[in-house]
Amino acid sequence: MRVQQLLTATGLVLALAVPGVAAAQIKIGHLADYTGGTSDIGKPFGEGVAEAFAHINANGGVNGKKVDIDTVDYGYQVPRALATYKKWTGESPKISAIMGWGTADTEALVNFVTQDEIPYLSGSYAGQLTDPMKKGPRTEKATPYNFFYGPSYSDAARAMVQWAATDWKAKGKAGAPKYVHMGANHPYPNAPKAAGEEAAKAAGFDVLPAIQFPLAPGDFTAQCLTLKQSGANYAYLGNTAASNVAVMKACQTAGLDIQFLGNVWGVDENALKAAGIAGNNVVYPMRTDVLWGADVPGMKLVRDIAKRSDAAGGYRSLHYVAGICASYYMKEALEWADKNGGVSGPNVKKAFYQKKDWVPAGLEGVCRPVTWTEDDHRPTLDVALFKTTVSGNTDAALPDLIGKVIKLEKAADVKLERKLDLLGW
């Protein structure tokens, strides 16, 4: 009886009754869009996250502890994201961190994760999520618990404007080039709008009125005719791949000669297959240095993870690979926290500041290095820009097109200055 009382008092009864459950698990949430408006790119990214953690659990977990990851397809609907968050934070044990997704839902949850002290590694790379202490002169609110992997939308737009200015000069064009922002009136495409337009003005561009088009694919002939009449030379496409493809195809039909600049979610291999020749010559930012199958050390781990759902090792998109990178940053943060006081939210947050030029172990040559600090959550100011080549018919299977008809090759590495006045927007 005395032994039983002692075990109860020390919380060991549950651990003995259900071996390895409560005492050896770390609980995290995962918001994914498998069926909603951004599922064309949300599904491969979300699958990369889910399969990465399945692989982590199958290979020792986090310091021997399993990661209990609850993947929820919230269909890119903010109310469902909020309801899921409420469920997670009302459960016991409490989640230690969240792998998030969209800009609208990430912004809707900012105050909650800050108040509840839950690190939130998002699929949204909005610049306003990068100022943990509200030091930037234009920052609206501090975001101490928000993180993401890769350059912010704003910094990527600034890098593409810098590339465009060089491109314009290299082509020997006369006069000022014309820049236009295109996308839905939505938090995600709007996030870098001001940053891109301000960078373009500073670089000597004429900035044209923005052109709106919905996140859902449709007939965008009218937008392309407006674009043609404006005389724009460089157009930033702020939406996800499916609607961007619809714009590319409509503008090809309209006979436009324009340089498209795609955001990080606006271009991928499947989009180029769908776009065909209309997807040729698009410049966009990459979070990884390589695509699927590259001859780099970290690709072995990526392939091993992918085999969990495809033993044959079929082709995986660049968003799937990025999902793996994001997951392994979280994995190593959880490991550090577990070894240094436990996986509480504040401790996991602190873990993200422990490394400089950080590449997760086993993913060398795949994930680009990032650094988060206590007063600056901009992961990197080094932006890798890639350019697409689509040289013919794209009716064949994607693996037969990549590297032949469809190529995605590095166009430039742009290094931006880490300016305080650009922090948080």
mmCIF file with all atom_site columns, C-alpha atoms in Angstrom, residues 76-261:
data_model
loop_
_atom_site.group_PDB
_atom_site.id
_atom_site.type_symbol
_atom_site.label_atom_id
_atom_site.label_alt_id
_atom_site.label_comp_id
_atom_site.label_asym_id
_atom_site.label_entity_id
_atom_site.label_seq_id
_atom_site.pdbx_PDB_ins_code
_atom_site.Cartn_x
_atom_site.Cartn_y
_atom_site.Cartn_z
_atom_site.occupancy
_atom_site.B_iso_or_equiv
_atom_site.pdbx_formal_charge
_atom_site.auth_seq_id
_atom_site.auth_comp_id
_atom_site.auth_asym_id
_atom_site.auth_atom_id
_atom_site.pdbx_PDB_model_num
ATOM 1   C CA . TYR A 1 76  ? -7.195  26.417 -45.609 1.00 0.00 ? 76  TYR A CA 1
ATOM 2   C CA . GLN A 1 77  ? -10.089 27.724 -43.508 1.00 0.00 ? 77  GLN A CA 1
ATOM 3   C CA . VAL A 1 78  ? -9.205  30.107 -40.687 1.00 0.00 ? 78  VAL A CA 1
ATOM 4   C CA . PRO A 1 79  ? -12.168 29.144 -38.435 1.00 0.00 ? 79  PRO A CA 1
ATOM 5   C CA . ARG A 1 80  ? -11.137 25.483 -38.604 1.00 0.00 ? 80  ARG A CA 1
ATOM 6   C CA . ALA A 1 81  ? -7.547  26.417 -37.774 1.00 0.00 ? 81  ALA A CA 1
ATOM 7   C CA . LEU A 1 82  ? -8.733  28.374 -34.728 1.00 0.00 ? 82  LEU A CA 1
ATOM 8   C CA . ALA A 1 83  ? -10.990 25.507 -33.598 1.00 0.00 ? 83  ALA A CA 1
ATOM 9   C CA . THR A 1 84  ? -8.127  23.038 -33.967 1.00 0.00 ? 84  THR A CA 1
ATOM 10  C CA . TYR A 1 85  ? -5.819  25.262 -31.957 1.00 0.00 ? 85  TYR A CA 1
ATOM 11  C CA . LYS A 1 86  ? -8.417  25.548 -29.188 1.00 0.00 ? 86  LYS A CA 1
ATOM 12  C CA . LYS A 1 87  ? -8.702  21.750 -29.113 1.00 0.00 ? 87  LYS A CA 1
ATOM 13  C CA . TRP A 1 88  ? -4.935  21.264 -28.916 1.00 0.00 ? 88  TRP A CA 1
ATOM 14  C CA . THR A 1 89  ? -4.438  23.786 -26.134 1.00 0.00 ? 89  THR A CA 1
ATOM 15  C CA . GLY A 1 90  ? -7.359  22.366 -24.156 1.00 0.00 ? 90  GLY A CA 1
ATOM 16  C CA . GLU A 1 91  ? -5.902  18.873 -24.051 1.00 0.00 ? 91  GLU A CA 1
ATOM 17  C CA . SER A 1 92  ? -3.534  17.343 -21.534 1.00 0.00 ? 92  SER A CA 1
ATOM 18  C CA . PRO A 1 93  ? -0.652  17.069 -21.991 1.00 0.00 ? 93  PRO A CA 1
ATOM 19  C CA . LYS A 1 94  ? -0.360  20.428 -23.713 1.00 0.00 ? 94  LYS A CA 1
ATOM 20  C CA . ILE A 1 95  ? 1.277   20.603 -27.122 1.00 0.00 ? 95  ILE A CA 1
ATOM 21  C CA . SER A 1 96  ? 4.895   21.753 -27.108 1.00 0.00 ? 96  SER A CA 1
ATOM 22  C CA . ALA A 1 97  ? 4.916   23.286 -30.615 1.00 0.00 ? 97  ALA A CA 1
ATOM 23  C CA . ILE A 1 98  ? 2.981   23.578 -33.880 1.00 0.00 ? 98  ILE A CA 1
ATOM 24  C CA . MET A 1 99  ? 3.908   23.054 -37.516 1.00 0.00 ? 99  MET A CA 1
ATOM 25  C CA . GLY A 1 100 ? 1.639   25.599 -39.202 1.00 0.00 ? 100 GLY A CA 1
ATOM 26  C CA . TRP A 1 101 ? 0.649   26.470 -42.756 1.00 0.00 ? 101 TRP A CA 1
ATOM 27  C CA . GLY A 1 102 ? -1.149  29.513 -44.237 1.00 0.00 ? 102 GLY A CA 1
ATOM 28  C CA . THR A 1 103 ? -0.668  33.236 -43.770 1.00 0.00 ? 103 THR A CA 1
ATOM 29  C CA . ALA A 1 104 ? -4.268  34.084 -42.862 1.00 0.00 ? 104 ALA A CA 1
ATOM 30  C CA . ASP A 1 105 ? -4.470  31.409 -40.146 1.00 0.00 ? 105 ASP A CA 1
ATOM 31  C CA . THR A 1 106 ? -0.944  32.066 -38.893 1.00 0.00 ? 106 THR A CA 1
ATOM 32  C CA . GLU A 1 107 ? -1.806  35.741 -38.466 1.00 0.00 ? 107 GLU A CA 1
ATOM 33  C CA . ALA A 1 108 ? -5.096  34.821 -36.787 1.00 0.00 ? 108 ALA A CA 1
ATOM 34  C CA . LEU A 1 109 ? -3.163  32.707 -34.270 1.00 0.00 ? 109 LEU A CA 1
ATOM 35  C CA . VAL A 1 110 ? -0.295  35.127 -33.564 1.00 0.00 ? 110 VAL A CA 1
ATOM 36  C CA . ASN A 1 111 ? -1.753  36.558 -30.364 1.00 0.00 ? 111 ASN A CA 1
ATOM 37  C CA . PHE A 1 112 ? -2.791  33.124 -29.105 1.00 0.00 ? 112 PHE A CA 1
ATOM 38  C CA . VAL A 1 113 ? 0.584   31.434 -29.578 1.00 0.00 ? 113 VAL A CA 1
ATOM 39  C CA . THR A 1 114 ? 2.292   34.427 -27.985 1.00 0.00 ? 114 THR A CA 1
ATOM 40  C CA . GLN A 1 115 ? -0.018  34.355 -24.967 1.00 0.00 ? 115 GLN A CA 1
ATOM 41  C CA . ASP A 1 116 ? 0.173   30.557 -24.636 1.00 0.00 ? 116 ASP A CA 1
ATOM 42  C CA . GLU A 1 117 ? 3.942   30.471 -25.347 1.00 0.00 ? 117 GLU A CA 1
ATOM 43  C CA . ILE A 1 118 ? 3.748   27.858 -28.114 1.00 0.00 ? 118 ILE A CA 1
ATOM 44  C CA . PRO A 1 119 ? 6.454   27.933 -30.812 1.00 0.00 ? 119 PRO A CA 1
ATOM 45  C CA . TYR A 1 120 ? 4.812   28.025 -34.234 1.00 0.00 ? 120 TYR A CA 1
ATOM 46  C CA . LEU A 1 121 ? 6.940   26.991 -37.238 1.00 0.00 ? 121 LEU A CA 1
ATOM 47  C CA . SER A 1 122 ? 4.772   28.111 -40.131 1.00 0.00 ? 122 SER A CA 1
ATOM 48  C CA . GLY A 1 123 ? 4.436   27.520 -43.861 1.00 0.00 ? 123 GLY A CA 1
ATOM 49  C CA . SER A 1 124 ? 3.741   31.243 -44.080 1.00 0.00 ? 124 SER A CA 1
ATOM 50  C CA . TYR A 1 125 ? 6.852   33.321 -44.684 1.00 0.00 ? 125 TYR A CA 1
ATOM 51  C CA . ALA A 1 126 ? 5.189   36.692 -44.135 1.00 0.00 ? 126 ALA A CA 1
ATOM 52  C CA . GLY A 1 127 ? 7.706   39.363 -43.158 1.00 0.00 ? 127 GLY A CA 1
ATOM 53  C CA . GLN A 1 128 ? 5.467   40.620 -40.348 1.00 0.00 ? 128 GLN A CA 1
ATOM 54  C CA . LEU A 1 129 ? 6.148   37.359 -38.477 1.00 0.00 ? 129 LEU A CA 1
ATOM 55  C CA . THR A 1 130 ? 9.870   38.073 -38.107 1.00 0.00 ? 130 THR A CA 1
ATOM 56  C CA . ASP A 1 131 ? 10.072  40.722 -35.370 1.00 0.00 ? 131 ASP A CA 1
ATOM 57  C CA . PRO A 1 132 ? 9.990   39.000 -31.950 1.00 0.00 ? 132 PRO A CA 1
ATOM 58  C CA . MET A 1 133 ? 10.582  42.156 -29.901 1.00 0.00 ? 133 MET A CA 1
ATOM 59  C CA . LYS A 1 134 ? 8.830   44.793 -32.046 1.00 0.00 ? 134 LYS A CA 1
ATOM 60  C CA . LYS A 1 135 ? 12.089  46.584 -32.816 1.00 0.00 ? 135 LYS A CA 1
ATOM 61  C CA . GLY A 1 136 ? 11.322  47.342 -36.449 1.00 0.00 ? 136 GLY A CA 1
ATOM 62  C CA . PRO A 1 137 ? 10.004  50.899 -36.974 1.00 0.00 ? 137 PRO A CA 1
ATOM 63  C CA . ARG A 1 138 ? 7.092   49.612 -39.069 1.00 0.00 ? 138 ARG A CA 1
ATOM 64  C CA . THR A 1 139 ? 6.278   46.479 -37.040 1.00 0.00 ? 139 THR A CA 1
ATOM 65  C CA . GLU A 1 140 ? 2.645   46.334 -35.916 1.00 0.00 ? 140 GLU A CA 1
ATOM 66  C CA . LYS A 1 141 ? 3.043   43.635 -33.255 1.00 0.00 ? 141 LYS A CA 1
ATOM 67  C CA . ALA A 1 142 ? 5.759   41.507 -31.701 1.00 0.00 ? 142 ALA A CA 1
ATOM 68  C CA . THR A 1 143 ? 5.802   37.859 -32.839 1.00 0.00 ? 143 THR A CA 1
ATOM 69  C CA . PRO A 1 144 ? 8.153   36.123 -30.374 1.00 0.00 ? 144 PRO A CA 1
ATOM 70  C CA . TYR A 1 145 ? 6.814   32.592 -30.938 1.00 0.00 ? 145 TYR A CA 1
ATOM 71  C CA . ASN A 1 146 ? 6.592   32.625 -34.753 1.00 0.00 ? 146 ASN A CA 1
ATOM 72  C CA . PHE A 1 147 ? 9.236   31.005 -36.937 1.00 0.00 ? 147 PHE A CA 1
ATOM 73  C CA . PHE A 1 148 ? 9.574   29.776 -40.509 1.00 0.00 ? 148 PHE A CA 1
ATOM 74  C CA . TYR A 1 149 ? 12.258  28.252 -42.706 1.00 0.00 ? 149 TYR A CA 1
ATOM 75  C CA . GLY A 1 150 ? 13.553  30.216 -45.701 1.00 0.00 ? 150 GLY A CA 1
ATOM 76  C CA . PRO A 1 151 ? 13.565  33.871 -46.796 1.00 0.00 ? 151 PRO A CA 1
ATOM 77  C CA . SER A 1 152 ? 10.463  35.910 -46.018 1.00 0.00 ? 152 SER A CA 1
ATOM 78  C CA . TYR A 1 153 ? 8.055   36.746 -48.827 1.00 0.00 ? 153 TYR A CA 1
ATOM 79  C CA . SER A 1 154 ? 9.182   40.364 -48.536 1.00 0.00 ? 154 SER A CA 1
ATOM 80  C CA . ASP A 1 155 ? 12.894  39.581 -48.665 1.00 0.00 ? 155 ASP A CA 1
ATOM 81  C CA . ALA A 1 156 ? 12.356  37.237 -51.612 1.00 0.00 ? 156 ALA A CA 1
ATOM 82  C CA . ALA A 1 157 ? 10.478  40.022 -53.437 1.00 0.00 ? 157 ALA A CA 1
ATOM 83  C CA . ARG A 1 158 ? 13.313  42.458 -52.693 1.00 0.00 ? 158 ARG A CA 1
ATOM 84  C CA . ALA A 1 159 ? 15.826  39.946 -54.041 1.00 0.00 ? 159 ALA A CA 1
ATOM 85  C CA . MET A 1 160 ? 13.831  39.427 -57.233 1.00 0.00 ? 160 MET A CA 1
ATOM 86  C CA . VAL A 1 161 ? 13.574  43.185 -57.784 1.00 0.00 ? 161 VAL A CA 1
ATOM 87  C CA . GLN A 1 162 ? 17.348  43.418 -57.374 1.00 0.00 ? 162 GLN A CA 1
ATOM 88  C CA . TRP A 1 163 ? 17.763  40.607 -59.928 1.00 0.00 ? 163 TRP A CA 1
ATOM 89  C CA . ALA A 1 164 ? 15.287  42.309 -62.281 1.00 0.00 ? 164 ALA A CA 1
ATOM 90  C CA . ALA A 1 165 ? 17.240  45.575 -62.175 1.00 0.00 ? 165 ALA A CA 1
ATOM 91  C CA . THR A 1 166 ? 20.402  43.722 -63.151 1.00 0.00 ? 166 THR A CA 1
ATOM 92  C CA . ASP A 1 167 ? 18.514  41.784 -65.828 1.00 0.00 ? 167 ASP A CA 1
ATOM 93  C CA . TRP A 1 168 ? 17.143  45.011 -67.335 1.00 0.00 ? 168 TRP A CA 1
ATOM 94  C CA . LYS A 1 169 ? 20.628  46.514 -67.600 1.00 0.00 ? 169 LYS A CA 1
ATOM 95  C CA . ALA A 1 170 ? 22.082  43.299 -69.011 1.00 0.00 ? 170 ALA A CA 1
ATOM 96  C CA . LYS A 1 171 ? 19.501  43.377 -71.789 1.00 0.00 ? 171 LYS A CA 1
ATOM 97  C CA . GLY A 1 172 ? 20.493  46.947 -72.662 1.00 0.00 ? 172 GLY A CA 1
ATOM 98  C CA . LYS A 1 173 ? 16.946  48.221 -72.347 1.00 0.00 ? 173 LYS A CA 1
ATOM 99  C CA . ALA A 1 174 ? 16.283  51.941 -72.431 1.00 0.00 ? 174 ALA A CA 1
ATOM 100 C CA . GLY A 1 175 ? 14.240  53.874 -69.890 1.00 0.00 ? 175 GLY A CA 1
ATOM 101 C CA . ALA A 1 176 ? 12.840  52.763 -66.555 1.00 0.00 ? 176 ALA A CA 1
ATOM 102 C CA . PRO A 1 177 ? 11.466  49.219 -66.310 1.00 0.00 ? 177 PRO A CA 1
ATOM 103 C CA . LYS A 1 178 ? 7.858   48.783 -65.165 1.00 0.00 ? 178 LYS A CA 1
ATOM 104 C CA . TYR A 1 179 ? 6.968   46.596 -62.177 1.00 0.00 ? 179 TYR A CA 1
ATOM 105 C CA . VAL A 1 180 ? 3.538   45.329 -61.140 1.00 0.00 ? 180 VAL A CA 1
ATOM 106 C CA . HIS A 1 181 ? 2.311   43.255 -58.203 1.00 0.00 ? 181 HIS A CA 1
ATOM 107 C CA . MET A 1 182 ? -0.348  40.650 -59.031 1.00 0.00 ? 182 MET A CA 1
ATOM 108 C CA . GLY A 1 183 ? -2.400  38.478 -56.680 1.00 0.00 ? 183 GLY A CA 1
ATOM 109 C CA . ALA A 1 184 ? -5.567  38.075 -54.679 1.00 0.00 ? 184 ALA A CA 1
ATOM 110 C CA . ASN A 1 185 ? -6.682  40.646 -52.106 1.00 0.00 ? 185 ASN A CA 1
ATOM 111 C CA . HIS A 1 186 ? -5.730  38.233 -49.339 1.00 0.00 ? 186 HIS A CA 1
ATOM 112 C CA . PRO A 1 187 ? -3.171  38.256 -46.484 1.00 0.00 ? 187 PRO A CA 1
ATOM 113 C CA . TYR A 1 188 ? -0.869  35.792 -48.262 1.00 0.00 ? 188 TYR A CA 1
ATOM 114 C CA . PRO A 1 189 ? -0.225  37.572 -51.603 1.00 0.00 ? 189 PRO A CA 1
ATOM 115 C CA . ASN A 1 190 ? -0.562  40.982 -49.926 1.00 0.00 ? 190 ASN A CA 1
ATOM 116 C CA . ALA A 1 191 ? 2.163   40.223 -47.351 1.00 0.00 ? 191 ALA A CA 1
ATOM 117 C CA . PRO A 1 192 ? 5.114   41.304 -49.587 1.00 0.00 ? 192 PRO A CA 1
ATOM 118 C CA . LYS A 1 193 ? 3.233   43.817 -51.746 1.00 0.00 ? 193 LYS A CA 1
ATOM 119 C CA . ALA A 1 194 ? 4.491   46.990 -50.071 1.00 0.00 ? 194 ALA A CA 1
ATOM 120 C CA . ALA A 1 195 ? 8.026   45.641 -49.706 1.00 0.00 ? 195 ALA A CA 1
ATOM 121 C CA . GLY A 1 196 ? 8.277   44.684 -53.376 1.00 0.00 ? 196 GLY A CA 1
ATOM 122 C CA . GLU A 1 197 ? 6.827   47.956 -54.602 1.00 0.00 ? 197 GLU A CA 1
ATOM 123 C CA . GLU A 1 198 ? 9.073   50.037 -52.350 1.00 0.00 ? 198 GLU A CA 1
ATOM 124 C CA . ALA A 1 199 ? 12.144  48.070 -53.458 1.00 0.00 ? 199 ALA A CA 1
ATOM 125 C CA . ALA A 1 200 ? 11.149  48.571 -57.089 1.00 0.00 ? 200 ALA A CA 1
ATOM 126 C CA . LYS A 1 201 ? 10.763  52.343 -56.623 1.00 0.00 ? 201 LYS A CA 1
ATOM 127 C CA . ALA A 1 202 ? 14.155  52.526 -54.908 1.00 0.00 ? 202 ALA A CA 1
ATOM 128 C CA . ALA A 1 203 ? 15.726  50.622 -57.829 1.00 0.00 ? 203 ALA A CA 1
ATOM 129 C CA . GLY A 1 204 ? 14.339  53.072 -60.376 1.00 0.00 ? 204 GLY A CA 1
ATOM 130 C CA . PHE A 1 205 ? 11.327  51.100 -61.607 1.00 0.00 ? 205 PHE A CA 1
ATOM 131 C CA . ASP A 1 206 ? 8.017   52.635 -62.543 1.00 0.00 ? 206 ASP A CA 1
ATOM 132 C CA . VAL A 1 207 ? 5.559   50.899 -60.198 1.00 0.00 ? 207 VAL A CA 1
ATOM 133 C CA . LEU A 1 208 ? 2.170   50.252 -61.793 1.00 0.00 ? 208 LEU A CA 1
ATOM 134 C CA . PRO A 1 209 ? -1.169  49.768 -60.012 1.00 0.00 ? 209 PRO A CA 1
ATOM 135 C CA . ALA A 1 210 ? -1.549  46.227 -58.668 1.00 0.00 ? 210 ALA A CA 1
ATOM 136 C CA . ILE A 1 211 ? -3.637  43.751 -60.643 1.00 0.00 ? 211 ILE A CA 1
ATOM 137 C CA . GLN A 1 212 ? -5.877  41.404 -58.673 1.00 0.00 ? 212 GLN A CA 1
ATOM 138 C CA . PHE A 1 213 ? -6.735  37.807 -59.531 1.00 0.00 ? 213 PHE A CA 1
ATOM 139 C CA . PRO A 1 214 ? -8.322  35.173 -57.244 1.00 0.00 ? 214 PRO A CA 1
ATOM 140 C CA . LEU A 1 215 ? -6.484  32.345 -55.481 1.00 0.00 ? 215 LEU A CA 1
ATOM 141 C CA . ALA A 1 216 ? -8.709  29.863 -57.326 1.00 0.00 ? 216 ALA A CA 1
ATOM 142 C CA . PRO A 1 217 ? -7.798  29.214 -60.997 1.00 0.00 ? 217 PRO A CA 1
ATOM 143 C CA . GLY A 1 218 ? -10.074 30.828 -63.567 1.00 0.00 ? 218 GLY A CA 1
ATOM 144 C CA . ASP A 1 219 ? -10.202 32.742 -66.832 1.00 0.00 ? 219 ASP A CA 1
ATOM 145 C CA . PHE A 1 220 ? -7.705  35.561 -66.376 1.00 0.00 ? 220 PHE A CA 1
ATOM 146 C CA . THR A 1 221 ? -7.805  36.949 -69.915 1.00 0.00 ? 221 THR A CA 1
ATOM 147 C CA . ALA A 1 222 ? -8.970  40.353 -68.634 1.00 0.00 ? 222 ALA A CA 1
ATOM 148 C CA . GLN A 1 223 ? -6.017  40.606 -66.217 1.00 0.00 ? 223 GLN A CA 1
ATOM 149 C CA . CYS A 1 224 ? -3.575  39.712 -68.980 1.00 0.00 ? 224 CYS A CA 1
ATOM 150 C CA . LEU A 1 225 ? -5.033  42.309 -71.331 1.00 0.00 ? 225 LEU A CA 1
ATOM 151 C CA . THR A 1 226 ? -4.691  44.907 -68.571 1.00 0.00 ? 226 THR A CA 1
ATOM 152 C CA . LEU A 1 227 ? -1.115  43.778 -68.061 1.00 0.00 ? 227 LEU A CA 1
ATOM 153 C CA . LYS A 1 228 ? -0.408  44.054 -71.790 1.00 0.00 ? 228 LYS A CA 1
ATOM 154 C CA . GLN A 1 229 ? -1.898  47.553 -72.043 1.00 0.00 ? 229 GLN A CA 1
ATOM 155 C CA . SER A 1 230 ? 0.133   48.710 -69.041 1.00 0.00 ? 230 SER A CA 1
ATOM 156 C CA . GLY A 1 231 ? 3.415   47.874 -70.741 1.00 0.00 ? 231 GLY A CA 1
ATOM 157 C CA . ALA A 1 232 ? 4.691   46.074 -67.624 1.00 0.00 ? 232 ALA A CA 1
ATOM 158 C CA . ASN A 1 233 ? 8.108   44.427 -67.925 1.00 0.00 ? 233 ASN A CA 1
ATOM 159 C CA . TYR A 1 234 ? 8.288   42.528 -64.606 1.00 0.00 ? 234 TYR A CA 1
ATOM 160 C CA . ALA A 1 235 ? 5.236   41.066 -62.855 1.00 0.00 ? 235 ALA A CA 1
ATOM 161 C CA . TYR A 1 236 ? 5.305   39.526 -59.367 1.00 0.00 ? 236 TYR A CA 1
ATOM 162 C CA . LEU A 1 237 ? 2.817   36.642 -59.096 1.00 0.00 ? 237 LEU A CA 1
ATOM 163 C CA . GLY A 1 238 ? 1.693   36.476 -55.475 1.00 0.00 ? 238 GLY A CA 1
ATOM 164 C CA . ASN A 1 239 ? -0.710  33.519 -55.554 1.00 0.00 ? 239 ASN A CA 1
ATOM 165 C CA . THR A 1 240 ? -0.092  29.789 -55.280 1.00 0.00 ? 240 THR A CA 1
ATOM 166 C CA . ALA A 1 241 ? 0.835   27.648 -58.266 1.00 0.00 ? 241 ALA A CA 1
ATOM 167 C CA . ALA A 1 242 ? -2.582  26.678 -59.645 1.00 0.00 ? 242 ALA A CA 1
ATOM 168 C CA . SER A 1 243 ? -3.891  30.226 -60.148 1.00 0.00 ? 243 SER A CA 1
ATOM 169 C CA . ASN A 1 244 ? -0.468  31.466 -61.278 1.00 0.00 ? 244 ASN A CA 1
ATOM 170 C CA . VAL A 1 245 ? -0.489  28.797 -63.992 1.00 0.00 ? 245 VAL A CA 1
ATOM 171 C CA . ALA A 1 246 ? -3.857  30.072 -65.191 1.00 0.00 ? 246 ALA A CA 1
ATOM 172 C CA . VAL A 1 247 ? -2.390  33.575 -65.482 1.00 0.00 ? 247 VAL A CA 1
ATOM 173 C CA . MET A 1 248 ? 0.697   32.343 -67.358 1.00 0.00 ? 248 MET A CA 1
ATOM 174 C CA . LYS A 1 249 ? -1.406  30.459 -69.873 1.00 0.00 ? 249 LYS A CA 1
ATOM 175 C CA . ALA A 1 250 ? -3.846  33.309 -70.389 1.00 0.00 ? 250 ALA A CA 1
ATOM 176 C CA . CYS A 1 251 ? -0.988  35.784 -70.881 1.00 0.00 ? 251 CYS A CA 1
ATOM 177 C CA . GLN A 1 252 ? 0.710   33.490 -73.381 1.00 0.00 ? 252 GLN A CA 1
ATOM 178 C CA . THR A 1 253 ? -2.526  33.357 -75.353 1.00 0.00 ? 253 THR A CA 1
ATOM 179 C CA . ALA A 1 254 ? -2.743  37.159 -75.193 1.00 0.00 ? 254 ALA A CA 1
ATOM 180 C CA . GLY A 1 255 ? 0.754   37.395 -76.684 1.00 0.00 ? 255 GLY A CA 1
ATOM 181 C CA . LEU A 1 256 ? 2.464   39.010 -73.705 1.00 0.00 ? 256 LEU A CA 1
ATOM 182 C CA . ASP A 1 257 ? 6.227   39.427 -73.558 1.00 0.00 ? 257 ASP A CA 1
ATOM 183 C CA . ILE A 1 258 ? 6.859   39.776 -69.831 1.00 0.00 ? 258 ILE A CA 1
ATOM 184 C CA . GLN A 1 259 ? 9.185   38.493 -67.140 1.00 0.00 ? 259 GLN A CA 1
ATOM 185 C CA . PHE A 1 260 ? 7.189   36.771 -64.399 1.00 0.00 ? 260 PHE A CA 1
ATOM 186 C CA . LEU A 1 261 ? 8.586   36.669 -60.861 1.00 0.00 ? 261 LEU A CA 1
#
